[in-house]
PDB file of C-alpha atoms in Angstrom:
ATOM      1  CA  MET A  12      -0.084   0.086  -0.099  1.00  0.00           C
ATOM      2  CA  VAL A  13       0.898   3.752  -0.581  1.00  0.00           C
ATOM      3  CA  SER A  14       0.162   6.507   2.007  1.00  0.00           C
ATOM      4  CA  LEU A  15       0.132  10.217   0.864  1.00  0.00           C
ATOM      5  CA  LEU A  16      -0.284  11.440   4.104  1.00  0.00           C
ATOM      6  CA  PRO A  17       1.587  11.696   7.094  1.00  0.00           C
ATOM      7  CA  SER A  18      -1.218  11.019   9.363  1.00  0.00           C
ATOM      8  CA  THR A  19      -2.166   7.824   7.719  1.00  0.00           C
ATOM      9  CA  THR A  20       1.345   6.708   7.569  1.00  0.00           C
ATOM     10  CA  GLU A  21       1.444   6.993  11.324  1.00  0.00           C
ATOM     11  CA  ILE A  22      -2.026   4.983  11.394  1.00  0.00           C
ATOM     12  CA  LEU A  23      -0.962   2.513   9.379  1.00  0.00           C
ATOM     13  CA  PHE A  24       2.107   1.761  11.825  1.00  0.00           C
ATOM     14  CA  ALA A  25       0.537   2.098  14.781  1.00  0.00           C
ATOM     15  CA  LEU A  26      -2.185  -0.865  13.404  1.00  0.00           C
ATOM     16  CA  GLY A  27       0.852  -2.864  12.663  1.00  0.00           C
ATOM     17  CA  ALA A  28       0.567  -2.673   8.890  1.00  0.00           C
ATOM     18  CA  GLY A  29       3.870  -0.873   8.408  1.00  0.00           C
ATOM     19  CA  GLU A  30       5.620  -4.017   6.622  1.00  0.00           C
ATOM     20  CA  ASP A  31       3.102  -3.504   4.104  1.00  0.00           C
ATOM     21  CA  VAL A  32       3.649   0.174   3.256  1.00  0.00           C
ATOM     22  CA  VAL A  33       5.755   0.581   0.136  1.00  0.00           C
ATOM     23  CA  GLY A  34       5.652   4.318  -0.615  1.00  0.00           C
ATOM     24  CA  VAL A  35       4.947   7.592   1.462  1.00  0.00           C
ATOM     25  CA  THR A  36       5.364  11.047   0.980  1.00  0.00           C
ATOM     26  CA  PHE A  37       8.391  13.438   1.647  1.00  0.00           C
ATOM     27  CA  GLU A  38       6.928  14.311   5.022  1.00  0.00           C
ATOM     28  CA  CYS A  39       6.201  11.064   6.572  1.00  0.00           C
ATOM     29  CA  ASP A  40       8.722  11.061   9.175  1.00  0.00           C
ATOM     30  CA  VAL A  41       7.105   9.191  12.161  1.00  0.00           C
ATOM     31  CA  PRO A  42       7.622   6.556  13.008  1.00  0.00           C
ATOM     32  CA  GLU A  43      11.665   6.568  11.972  1.00  0.00           C
ATOM     33  CA  ALA A  44      11.022   3.486   9.722  1.00  0.00           C
ATOM     34  CA  ALA A  45       8.575   5.414   7.606  1.00  0.00           C
ATOM     35  CA  ARG A  46      11.625   7.142   6.363  1.00  0.00           C
ATOM     36  CA  GLN A  47      12.784   4.102   4.927  1.00  0.00           C
ATOM     37  CA  ARG A  48      10.303   3.669   2.148  1.00  0.00           C
ATOM     38  CA  PRO A  49      10.381   5.125  -1.336  1.00  0.00           C
ATOM     39  CA  VAL A  50       9.031   8.544  -1.631  1.00  0.00           C
ATOM     40  CA  VAL A  51       6.468   9.192  -4.382  1.00  0.00           C
ATOM     41  CA  SER A  52       5.462  12.719  -3.451  1.00  0.00           C
ATOM     42  CA  THR A  53       7.199  15.918  -2.870  1.00  0.00           C
ATOM     43  CA  SER A  54       6.805  19.618  -2.528  1.00  0.00           C
ATOM     44  CA  ALA A  55       6.719  21.904  -5.213  1.00  0.00           C
ATOM     45  CA  MET A  56       7.316  24.800  -2.591  1.00  0.00           C
ATOM     46  CA  PRO A  57      10.750  26.604  -3.000  1.00  0.00           C
ATOM     47  CA  GLU A  58      13.160  26.311  -0.100  1.00  0.00           C
ATOM     48  CA  GLY A  59      13.898  29.152   2.525  1.00  0.00           C
ATOM     49  CA  LEU A  60      10.528  30.925   2.568  1.00  0.00           C
ATOM     50  CA  THR A  61       9.337  33.040   5.521  1.00  0.00           C
ATOM     51  CA  ALA A  62       6.095  32.579   6.838  1.00  0.00           C
ATOM     52  CA  ALA A  63       4.567  35.550   5.037  1.00  0.00           C
ATOM     53  CA  GLY A  64       6.531  34.201   1.832  1.00  0.00           C
ATOM     54  CA  ILE A  65       5.031  30.783   2.109  1.00  0.00           C
ATOM     55  CA  ASP A  66       1.625  32.395   2.432  1.00  0.00           C
ATOM     56  CA  ALA A  67       1.924  34.366  -0.747  1.00  0.00           C
ATOM     57  CA  TRP A  68       3.527  31.568  -2.797  1.00  0.00           C
ATOM     58  CA  VAL A  69       0.747  29.081  -1.943  1.00  0.00           C
ATOM     59  CA  SER A  70      -2.058  31.676  -2.421  1.00  0.00           C
ATOM     60  CA  GLY A  71      -0.236  32.501  -6.129  1.00  0.00           C
ATOM     61  CA  ALA A  72      -0.098  28.660  -6.977  1.00  0.00           C
ATOM     62  CA  MET A  73      -3.501  28.101  -6.030  1.00  0.00           C
ATOM     63  CA  SER A  74      -4.829  31.318  -7.935  1.00  0.00           C
ATOM     64  CA  ARG A  75      -2.906  29.849 -10.944  1.00  0.00           C
ATOM     65  CA  GLY A  76      -4.361  26.511 -10.403  1.00  0.00           C
ATOM     66  CA  GLU A  77      -0.777  24.721 -10.074  1.00  0.00           C
ATOM     67  CA  ASP A  78      -0.150  21.714  -8.029  1.00  0.00           C
ATOM     68  CA  LEU A  79       1.619  22.431  -4.897  1.00  0.00           C
ATOM     69  CA  TYR A  80       2.735  18.695  -4.874  1.00  0.00           C
ATOM     70  CA  HIS A  81       4.895  16.484  -7.219  1.00  0.00           C
ATOM     71  CA  LEU A  82       3.591  12.952  -7.771  1.00  0.00           C
ATOM     72  CA  ASP A  83       5.929  10.795  -9.126  1.00  0.00           C
ATOM     73  CA  GLU A  84       4.456   8.427 -11.258  1.00  0.00           C
ATOM     74  CA  ASP A  85       7.373   6.469 -12.192  1.00  0.00           C
ATOM     75  CA  ALA A  86       7.941   5.424  -8.567  1.00  0.00           C
ATOM     76  CA  LEU A  87       4.379   4.989  -8.155  1.00  0.00           C
ATOM     77  CA  ALA A  88       4.580   2.507 -11.209  1.00  0.00           C
ATOM     78  CA  GLY A  89       7.120   0.536  -9.695  1.00  0.00           C
ATOM     79  CA  LEU A  90       5.516  -0.359  -6.529  1.00  0.00           C
ATOM     80  CA  ASP A  91       2.626  -2.568  -7.543  1.00  0.00           C
ATOM     81  CA  ALA A  92       0.512  -1.191  -4.751  1.00  0.00           C
ATOM     82  CA  ASP A  93      -3.247  -2.616  -4.189  1.00  0.00           C
ATOM     83  CA  LEU A  94      -4.298   0.084  -1.712  1.00  0.00           C
ATOM     84  CA  VAL A  95      -3.462   3.945  -1.949  1.00  0.00           C
ATOM     85  CA  VAL A  96      -4.415   6.269   1.088  1.00  0.00           C
ATOM     86  CA  THR A  97      -5.119  10.024   0.133  1.00  0.00           C
ATOM     87  CA  GLN A  98      -7.134  13.123   1.176  1.00  0.00           C
ATOM     88  CA  ASP A  99      -9.836  15.332  -0.145  1.00  0.00           C
ATOM     89  CA  LEU A 100      -9.509  17.848   2.897  1.00  0.00           C
ATOM     90  CA  CYS A 101      -6.959  20.232   2.130  1.00  0.00           C
ATOM     91  CA  ALA A 102      -5.320  21.026  -1.260  1.00  0.00           C
ATOM     92  CA  VAL A 103      -2.313  22.759   0.547  1.00  0.00           C
ATOM     93  CA  CYS A 104      -1.693  19.571   2.969  1.00  0.00           C
ATOM     94  CA  ALA A 105      -1.006  17.025   0.449  1.00  0.00           C
ATOM     95  CA  VAL A 106      -1.699  15.634  -2.998  1.00  0.00           C
ATOM     96  CA  ASP A 107      -5.209  15.999  -4.247  1.00  0.00           C
ATOM     97  CA  VAL A 108      -7.445  12.928  -4.608  1.00  0.00           C
ATOM     98  CA  SER A 109      -7.973  14.052  -8.096  1.00  0.00           C
ATOM     99  CA  VAL A 110      -4.312  13.992  -9.000  1.00  0.00           C
ATOM    100  CA  VAL A 111      -4.061  10.344  -7.614  1.00  0.00           C
ATOM    101  CA  ASP A 112      -6.964   9.334  -9.748  1.00  0.00           C
ATOM    102  CA  ASP A 113      -5.626  10.799 -12.717  1.00  0.00           C
ATOM    103  CA  ALA A 114      -2.380   9.632 -12.156  1.00  0.00           C
ATOM    104  CA  LEU A 115      -3.339   5.722 -11.457  1.00  0.00           C
ATOM    105  CA  ALA A 116      -5.831   5.888 -14.748  1.00  0.00           C
ATOM    106  CA  HIS A 117      -2.680   7.071 -16.857  1.00  0.00           C
ATOM    107  CA  LEU A 118      -0.658   3.954 -15.193  1.00  0.00           C
ATOM    108  CA  GLY A 119      -3.591   1.671 -15.651  1.00  0.00           C
ATOM    109  CA  CYS A 120      -3.174   0.627 -12.155  1.00  0.00           C
ATOM    110  CA  THR A 121      -6.225  -0.853 -10.333  1.00  0.00           C
ATOM    111  CA  ALA A 122      -5.336  -0.064  -6.919  1.00  0.00           C
ATOM    112  CA  GLU A 123      -7.750   0.890  -4.512  1.00  0.00           C
ATOM    113  CA  VAL A 124      -8.157   4.506  -3.336  1.00  0.00           C
ATOM    114  CA  LEU A 125      -8.866   5.269  -0.003  1.00  0.00           C
ATOM    115  CA  THR A 126      -9.955   8.578   0.801  1.00  0.00           C
ATOM    116  CA  ILE A 127      -9.568  10.100   4.306  1.00  0.00           C
ATOM    117  CA  ASP A 128     -11.457  13.207   4.982  1.00  0.00           C
ATOM    118  CA  PRO A 129     -11.824  14.232   8.676  1.00  0.00           C
ATOM    119  CA  HIS A 130     -13.071  17.492   9.950  1.00  0.00           C
ATOM    120  CA  THR A 131     -13.614  16.670  13.464  1.00  0.00           C
ATOM    121  CA  LEU A 132     -11.705  14.761  16.173  1.00  0.00           C
ATOM    122  CA  ALA A 133     -14.256  12.215  15.953  1.00  0.00           C
ATOM    123  CA  GLU A 134     -13.950  11.768  12.516  1.00  0.00           C
ATOM    124  CA  VAL A 135     -10.097  11.366  13.001  1.00  0.00           C
ATOM    125  CA  LEU A 136     -10.672   8.708  15.275  1.00  0.00           C
ATOM    126  CA  GLU A 137     -13.215   6.785  13.024  1.00  0.00           C
ATOM    127  CA  SER A 138     -10.578   7.182  10.247  1.00  0.00           C
ATOM    128  CA  VAL A 139      -8.401   4.915  12.180  1.00  0.00           C
ATOM    129  CA  HIS A 140     -11.386   2.281  12.067  1.00  0.00           C
ATOM    130  CA  VAL A 141     -11.678   2.950   8.209  1.00  0.00           C
ATOM    131  CA  ILE A 142      -8.014   2.204   7.776  1.00  0.00           C
ATOM    132  CA  GLY A 143      -8.280  -0.804   9.890  1.00  0.00           C
ATOM    133  CA  ARG A 144     -11.326  -2.292   8.007  1.00  0.00           C
ATOM    134  CA  ALA A 145      -9.345  -1.625   4.654  1.00  0.00           C
ATOM    135  CA  THR A 146      -6.084  -3.375   5.815  1.00  0.00           C
ATOM    136  CA  GLY A 147      -7.723  -6.364   7.846  1.00  0.00           C
ATOM    137  CA  ARG A 148      -6.787  -4.786  11.147  1.00  0.00           C
ATOM    138  CA  SER A 149      -9.839  -3.937  12.819  1.00  0.00           C
ATOM    139  CA  ASP A 150      -9.435  -5.443  16.076  1.00  0.00           C
ATOM    140  CA  GLU A 151      -5.750  -3.440  16.077  1.00  0.00           C
ATOM    141  CA  ALA A 152      -7.942  -0.384  14.966  1.00  0.00           C
ATOM    142  CA  HIS A 153     -10.505  -0.646  17.915  1.00  0.00           C
ATOM    143  CA  ALA A 154      -8.002  -1.347  20.652  1.00  0.00           C
ATOM    144  CA  LEU A 155      -6.110   1.856  19.527  1.00  0.00           C
ATOM    145  CA  VAL A 156      -9.095   4.253  19.377  1.00  0.00           C
ATOM    146  CA  THR A 157     -10.034   2.774  23.013  1.00  0.00           C
ATOM    147  CA  SER A 158      -6.615   3.915  24.213  1.00  0.00           C
ATOM    148  CA  LEU A 159      -6.786   7.232  22.664  1.00  0.00           C
ATOM    149  CA  GLN A 160     -10.522   7.978  24.077  1.00  0.00           C
ATOM    150  CA  ALA A 161      -9.573   6.549  27.358  1.00  0.00           C
ATOM    151  CA  ARG A 162      -6.541   9.355  27.539  1.00  0.00           C
ATOM    152  CA  LEU A 163      -8.600  12.236  26.214  1.00  0.00           C
ATOM    153  CA  GLU A 164     -11.512  11.213  29.135  1.00  0.00           C
ATOM    154  CA  ALA A 165      -8.305  11.497  31.395  1.00  0.00           C
ATOM    155  CA  VAL A 166      -7.553  14.818  30.595  1.00  0.00           C
ATOM    156  CA  GLY A 167     -11.055  16.056  30.433  1.00  0.00           C
ATOM    157  CA  ALA A 168     -11.347  14.537  34.306  1.00  0.00           C
ATOM    158  CA  ARG A 169      -8.231  16.574  35.162  1.00  0.00           C
ATOM    159  CA  VAL A 170      -9.552  19.927  33.615  1.00  0.00           C
ATOM    160  CA  ALA A 171     -12.949  19.840  34.510  1.00  0.00           C
ATOM    161  CA  ASP A 172     -13.025  21.766  37.609  1.00  0.00           C
ATOM    162  CA  ARG A 173     -10.205  24.236  36.233  1.00  0.00           C
ATOM    163  CA  PRO A 174     -10.768  27.820  35.277  1.00  0.00           C
ATOM    164  CA  ARG A 175     -10.944  27.992  31.461  1.00  0.00           C
ATOM    165  CA  PRO A 176      -8.758  30.456  29.870  1.00  0.00           C
ATOM    166  CA  ARG A 177      -9.522  32.213  26.559  1.00  0.00           C
ATOM    167  CA  VAL A 178      -7.160  30.838  24.160  1.00  0.00           C
ATOM    168  CA  ALA A 179      -6.322  32.606  20.779  1.00  0.00           C
ATOM    169  CA  LEU A 180      -4.765  29.422  18.867  1.00  0.00           C
ATOM    170  CA  LEU A 181      -3.242  30.758  15.444  1.00  0.00           C
ATOM    171  CA  GLU A 182      -2.779  27.916  12.834  1.00  0.00           C
ATOM    172  CA  TRP A 183      -0.582  30.818  11.061  1.00  0.00           C
ATOM    173  CA  THR A 184       0.747  33.714  12.108  1.00  0.00           C
ATOM    174  CA  ASP A 185       1.928  36.111   9.075  1.00  0.00           C
ATOM    175  CA  PRO A 186      -0.812  36.652   8.182  1.00  0.00           C
ATOM    176  CA  PRO A 187      -2.797  35.189  11.295  1.00  0.00           C
ATOM    177  CA  PHE A 188      -5.365  32.556  10.612  1.00  0.00           C
ATOM    178  CA  ALA A 189      -7.874  31.238  12.961  1.00  0.00           C
ATOM    179  CA  PRO A 190      -8.087  27.597  13.495  1.00  0.00           C
ATOM    180  CA  GLY A 191     -10.361  24.947  12.000  1.00  0.00           C
ATOM    181  CA  HIS A 192     -11.631  21.564  11.690  1.00  0.00           C
ATOM    182  CA  TRP A 193     -10.421  19.504  15.134  1.00  0.00           C
ATOM    183  CA  VAL A 194      -8.291  22.364  16.533  1.00  0.00           C
ATOM    184  CA  PRO A 195     -10.961  24.421  18.422  1.00  0.00           C
ATOM    185  CA  GLU A 196     -12.012  21.053  19.818  1.00  0.00           C
ATOM    186  CA  MET A 197      -8.556  20.356  21.030  1.00  0.00           C
ATOM    187  CA  VAL A 198      -8.587  24.050  22.886  1.00  0.00           C
ATOM    188  CA  SER A 199     -11.771  23.077  24.637  1.00  0.00           C
ATOM    189  CA  LEU A 200     -10.964  19.411  25.681  1.00  0.00           C
ATOM    190  CA  ALA A 201      -7.799  20.832  27.298  1.00  0.00           C
ATOM    191  CA  GLY A 202      -9.793  22.730  29.394  1.00  0.00           C
ATOM    192  CA  GLY A 203      -9.577  26.198  27.278  1.00  0.00           C
ATOM    193  CA  GLU A 204     -11.794  28.470  26.000  1.00  0.00           C
ATOM    194  CA  PRO A 205     -11.314  28.778  22.101  1.00  0.00           C
ATOM    195  CA  VAL A 206     -12.005  32.287  20.993  1.00  0.00           C
ATOM    196  CA  LEU A 207     -10.915  32.136  17.468  1.00  0.00           C
ATOM    197  CA  GLY A 208     -12.061  29.603  14.499  1.00  0.00           C
ATOM    198  CA  ARG A 209     -15.213  27.355  14.218  1.00  0.00           C
ATOM    199  CA  ALA A 210     -14.922  23.614  14.838  1.00  0.00           C
ATOM    200  CA  GLY A 211     -15.288  21.237  11.966  1.00  0.00           C
ATOM    201  CA  GLU A 212     -14.885  24.249   9.263  1.00  0.00           C
ATOM    202  CA  LYS A 213     -12.132  25.415   7.463  1.00  0.00           C
ATOM    203  CA  SER A 214      -9.251  27.771   9.181  1.00  0.00           C
ATOM    204  CA  TYR A 215      -9.635  31.370   7.613  1.00  0.00           C
ATOM    205  CA  ARG A 216      -7.416  34.425   7.359  1.00  0.00           C
ATOM    206  CA  ILE A 217      -7.982  37.174  10.144  1.00  0.00           C
ATOM    207  CA  GLY A 218      -6.447  40.466  11.110  1.00  0.00           C
ATOM    208  CA  TRP A 219      -4.565  41.205  14.469  1.00  0.00           C
ATOM    209  CA  ASP A 220      -7.685  43.416  15.221  1.00  0.00           C
ATOM    210  CA  ASP A 221      -9.623  40.359  15.464  1.00  0.00           C
ATOM    211  CA  VAL A 222      -7.297  38.844  17.685  1.00  0.00           C
ATOM    212  CA  ARG A 223      -7.115  41.503  20.073  1.00  0.00           C
ATOM    213  CA  ALA A 224     -11.189  41.503  20.032  1.00  0.00           C
ATOM    214  CA  SER A 225     -11.236  37.861  20.979  1.00  0.00           C
ATOM    215  CA  ARG A 226      -9.527  39.365  24.280  1.00  0.00           C
ATOM    216  CA  PRO A 227      -7.237  36.124  24.857  1.00  0.00           C
ATOM    217  CA  ASP A 228      -5.619  35.082  28.056  1.00  0.00           C
ATOM    218  CA  LEU A 229      -3.012  33.793  26.364  1.00  0.00           C
ATOM    219  CA  ILE A 230      -1.984  33.092  22.526  1.00  0.00           C
ATOM    220  CA  VAL A 231      -1.009  29.594  21.301  1.00  0.00           C
ATOM    221  CA  CYS A 232       1.102  29.722  17.963  1.00  0.00           C
ATOM    222  CA  ALA A 233       0.463  26.272  15.920  1.00  0.00           C
ATOM    223  CA  PRO A 234       1.562  27.343  12.466  1.00  0.00           C
ATOM    224  CA  CYS A 235       0.548  24.512  10.068  1.00  0.00           C
ATOM    225  CA  GLY A 236       3.515  22.250   9.402  1.00  0.00           C
ATOM    226  CA  TYR A 237       6.203  23.773  11.752  1.00  0.00           C
ATOM    227  CA  ASP A 238       8.010  21.937  14.400  1.00  0.00           C
ATOM    228  CA  MET A 239       8.416  22.816  17.903  1.00  0.00           C
ATOM    229  CA  ALA A 240      11.762  25.027  16.983  1.00  0.00           C
ATOM    230  CA  GLY A 241      10.097  26.582  13.999  1.00  0.00           C
ATOM    231  CA  ALA A 242       6.933  27.378  16.124  1.00  0.00           C
ATOM    232  CA  THR A 243       8.925  28.995  18.733  1.00  0.00           C
ATOM    233  CA  ALA A 244      10.683  31.476  16.433  1.00  0.00           C
ATOM    234  CA  LEU A 245       7.492  32.460  14.902  1.00  0.00           C
ATOM    235  CA  ALA A 246       5.944  32.804  18.636  1.00  0.00           C
ATOM    236  CA  ARG A 247       8.730  35.147  19.516  1.00  0.00           C
ATOM    237  CA  ASP A 248       8.022  37.335  16.227  1.00  0.00           C
ATOM    238  CA  VAL A 249       4.646  37.531  17.094  1.00  0.00           C
ATOM    239  CA  GLU A 250       5.358  38.481  20.745  1.00  0.00           C
ATOM    240  CA  ALA A 251       8.039  41.022  19.653  1.00  0.00           C
ATOM    241  CA  SER A 252       5.629  42.577  17.231  1.00  0.00           C
ATOM    242  CA  GLY A 253       3.651  43.949  20.121  1.00  0.00           C
ATOM    243  CA  GLU A 254       0.387  43.297  18.215  1.00  0.00           C
ATOM    244  CA  VAL A 255      -1.344  41.952  21.364  1.00  0.00           C
ATOM    245  CA  PRO A 256       0.425  43.654  24.298  1.00  0.00           C
ATOM    246  CA  GLY A 257       0.299  42.319  27.671  1.00  0.00           C
ATOM    247  CA  VAL A 258      -0.636  38.724  26.528  1.00  0.00           C
ATOM    248  CA  PRO A 259       1.498  35.819  26.839  1.00  0.00           C
ATOM    249  CA  VAL A 260       2.540  33.867  23.443  1.00  0.00           C
ATOM    250  CA  HIS A 261       3.138  30.292  23.591  1.00  0.00           C
ATOM    251  CA  ALA A 262       4.524  27.690  20.912  1.00  0.00           C
ATOM    252  CA  VAL A 263       3.367  24.251  20.298  1.00  0.00           C
ATOM    253  CA  ASP A 264       4.674  21.539  17.841  1.00  0.00           C
ATOM    254  CA  ALA A 265       2.169  21.999  15.474  1.00  0.00           C
ATOM    255  CA  ASN A 266       3.278  19.634  12.894  1.00  0.00           C
ATOM    256  CA  GLY A 267       3.545  16.617  15.063  1.00  0.00           C
ATOM    257  CA  LEU A 268       0.567  17.437  17.427  1.00  0.00           C
ATOM    258  CA  PHE A 269      -1.946  19.627  15.863  1.00  0.00           C
ATOM    259  CA  ALA A 270      -2.046  19.597  12.094  1.00  0.00           C
ATOM    260  CA  ARG A 271      -1.882  15.845  11.335  1.00  0.00           C
ATOM    261  CA  PRO A 272      -5.301  14.181  11.789  1.00  0.00           C
ATOM    262  CA  GLY A 273      -3.872  11.024  13.138  1.00  0.00           C
ATOM    263  CA  PRO A 274      -3.252   9.455  16.918  1.00  0.00           C
ATOM    264  CA  ARG A 275      -0.687  12.092  18.122  1.00  0.00           C
ATOM    265  CA  LEU A 276      -3.700  14.817  18.310  1.00  0.00           C
ATOM    266  CA  VAL A 277      -4.495  13.194  21.572  1.00  0.00           C
ATOM    267  CA  ASP A 278      -0.607  14.248  22.587  1.00  0.00           C
ATOM    268  CA  GLY A 279      -1.727  17.667  21.632  1.00  0.00           C
ATOM    269  CA  VAL A 280      -4.544  17.790  23.780  1.00  0.00           C
ATOM    270  CA  GLU A 281      -2.589  16.574  26.659  1.00  0.00           C
ATOM    271  CA  THR A 282       0.348  18.906  25.757  1.00  0.00           C
ATOM    272  CA  LEU A 283      -1.949  21.973  25.393  1.00  0.00           C
ATOM    273  CA  ALA A 284      -3.658  20.880  28.676  1.00  0.00           C
ATOM    274  CA  ALA A 285      -0.533  21.011  30.356  1.00  0.00           C
ATOM    275  CA  LEU A 286       0.460  24.539  29.007  1.00  0.00           C
ATOM    276  CA  LEU A 287      -3.110  26.107  29.886  1.00  0.00           C
ATOM    277  CA  HIS A 288      -3.176  24.854  33.471  1.00  0.00           C
ATOM    278  CA  GLU A 289       0.783  25.088  34.407  1.00  0.00           C
ATOM    279  CA  GLU A 290       1.139  21.326  34.685  1.00  0.00           C
ATOM    280  CA  ASP A 291       4.400  19.212  34.375  1.00  0.00           C
ATOM    281  CA  ARG A 292       5.019  19.495  30.824  1.00  0.00           C
ATOM    282  CA  ALA A 293       8.233  17.196  30.889  1.00  0.00           C
ATOM    283  CA  GLU A 294       6.542  13.871  29.841  1.00  0.00           C
ATOM    284  CA  PRO A 295       4.468  15.323  26.802  1.00  0.00           C
ATOM    285  CA  ALA A 296       7.494  17.370  25.683  1.00  0.00           C
ATOM    286  CA  GLU A 297       9.582  14.338  25.401  1.00  0.00           C
ATOM    287  CA  ARG A 298       7.169  13.028  22.834  1.00  0.00           C
ATOM    288  CA  LEU A 299       7.603  16.270  20.564  1.00  0.00           C
ATOM    289  CA  VAL A 300       8.713  14.979  16.892  1.00  0.00           C
ATOM    290  CA  MET A 301      10.418  17.596  14.829  1.00  0.00           C
ATOM    291  CA  GLY A 302       8.770  18.217  11.436  1.00  0.00           C
ATOM    292  CA  ARG A 303      10.578  19.792   8.280  1.00  0.00           C
ATOM    293  CA  ARG A 304       8.413  22.302   6.585  1.00  0.00           C
ATOM    294  CA  GLY A 305       5.450  24.461   7.053  1.00  0.00           C
ATOM    295  CA  PHE A 306       2.493  25.185   4.930  1.00  0.00           C
ATOM    296  CA  PRO A 307      -0.340  27.888   5.593  1.00  0.00           C
ATOM    297  CA  PRO A 308      -3.846  26.927   6.038  1.00  0.00           C
ATOM    298  CA  THR A 309      -6.117  27.081   2.992  1.00  0.00           C
ATOM    299  CA  THR A 310      -8.940  29.678   3.119  1.00  0.00           C
TER     300      THR A 310
END
């Protein structure tokens, strides 16, 4: 099988199907074994762009109808895959399913295409079941989802009686984007009050006036695709800008724990709960996995 999403690669390996994964994307870096698989999808974006530069490049490419990713048809043809897992959620996040369908038709490949399209945390967990059924690992999927749900319930129990700080979580910082999909849910589950974004819907561009008007107690920078080091640098830029004076600014590993709709979203909820309620963050921090590139969310 071929996985065209870092999150589905993580799910496949977590279900014990890693040995059957024969192709991945350039971003599939968890677990470490995924790095050893042939890469069939790469980014078209130039290296070295700033956050503002990435936003401008992506906006321009999308307005021109250009692909943001390159699908290596030659590499795909040589893998003889019977299942290709892709997405139809976000054109900025990975190869679009229409590109995959066209490539397989061109190659005369009869592989089944499984499209994963979660918009909420419940749908992310359901996607684990979907992948489990597609790979003959339903029992493993049930066990994984049960363990993830138990961890979320444990977080809920810890924060149930605590004050809920107003949280302005940003999925991009230059320009700022309000969060969407499962991210506002993560803030709520972690014991915060999400003051920006709409759960289950797309992220969207906002202005700093909107951030100030939301009256946050703290700002959390979770720039889509950035690792902890990159998010920290952008958080420092936000703080130095003085756009929201007097409000503390924090960074999280957006790439590993917030942007990818897979099992580590639960790590993200745990990490955010520790941040919001000043718990011991040593254990969650040790689980942070560094990513490589950032992409702004689609509008």
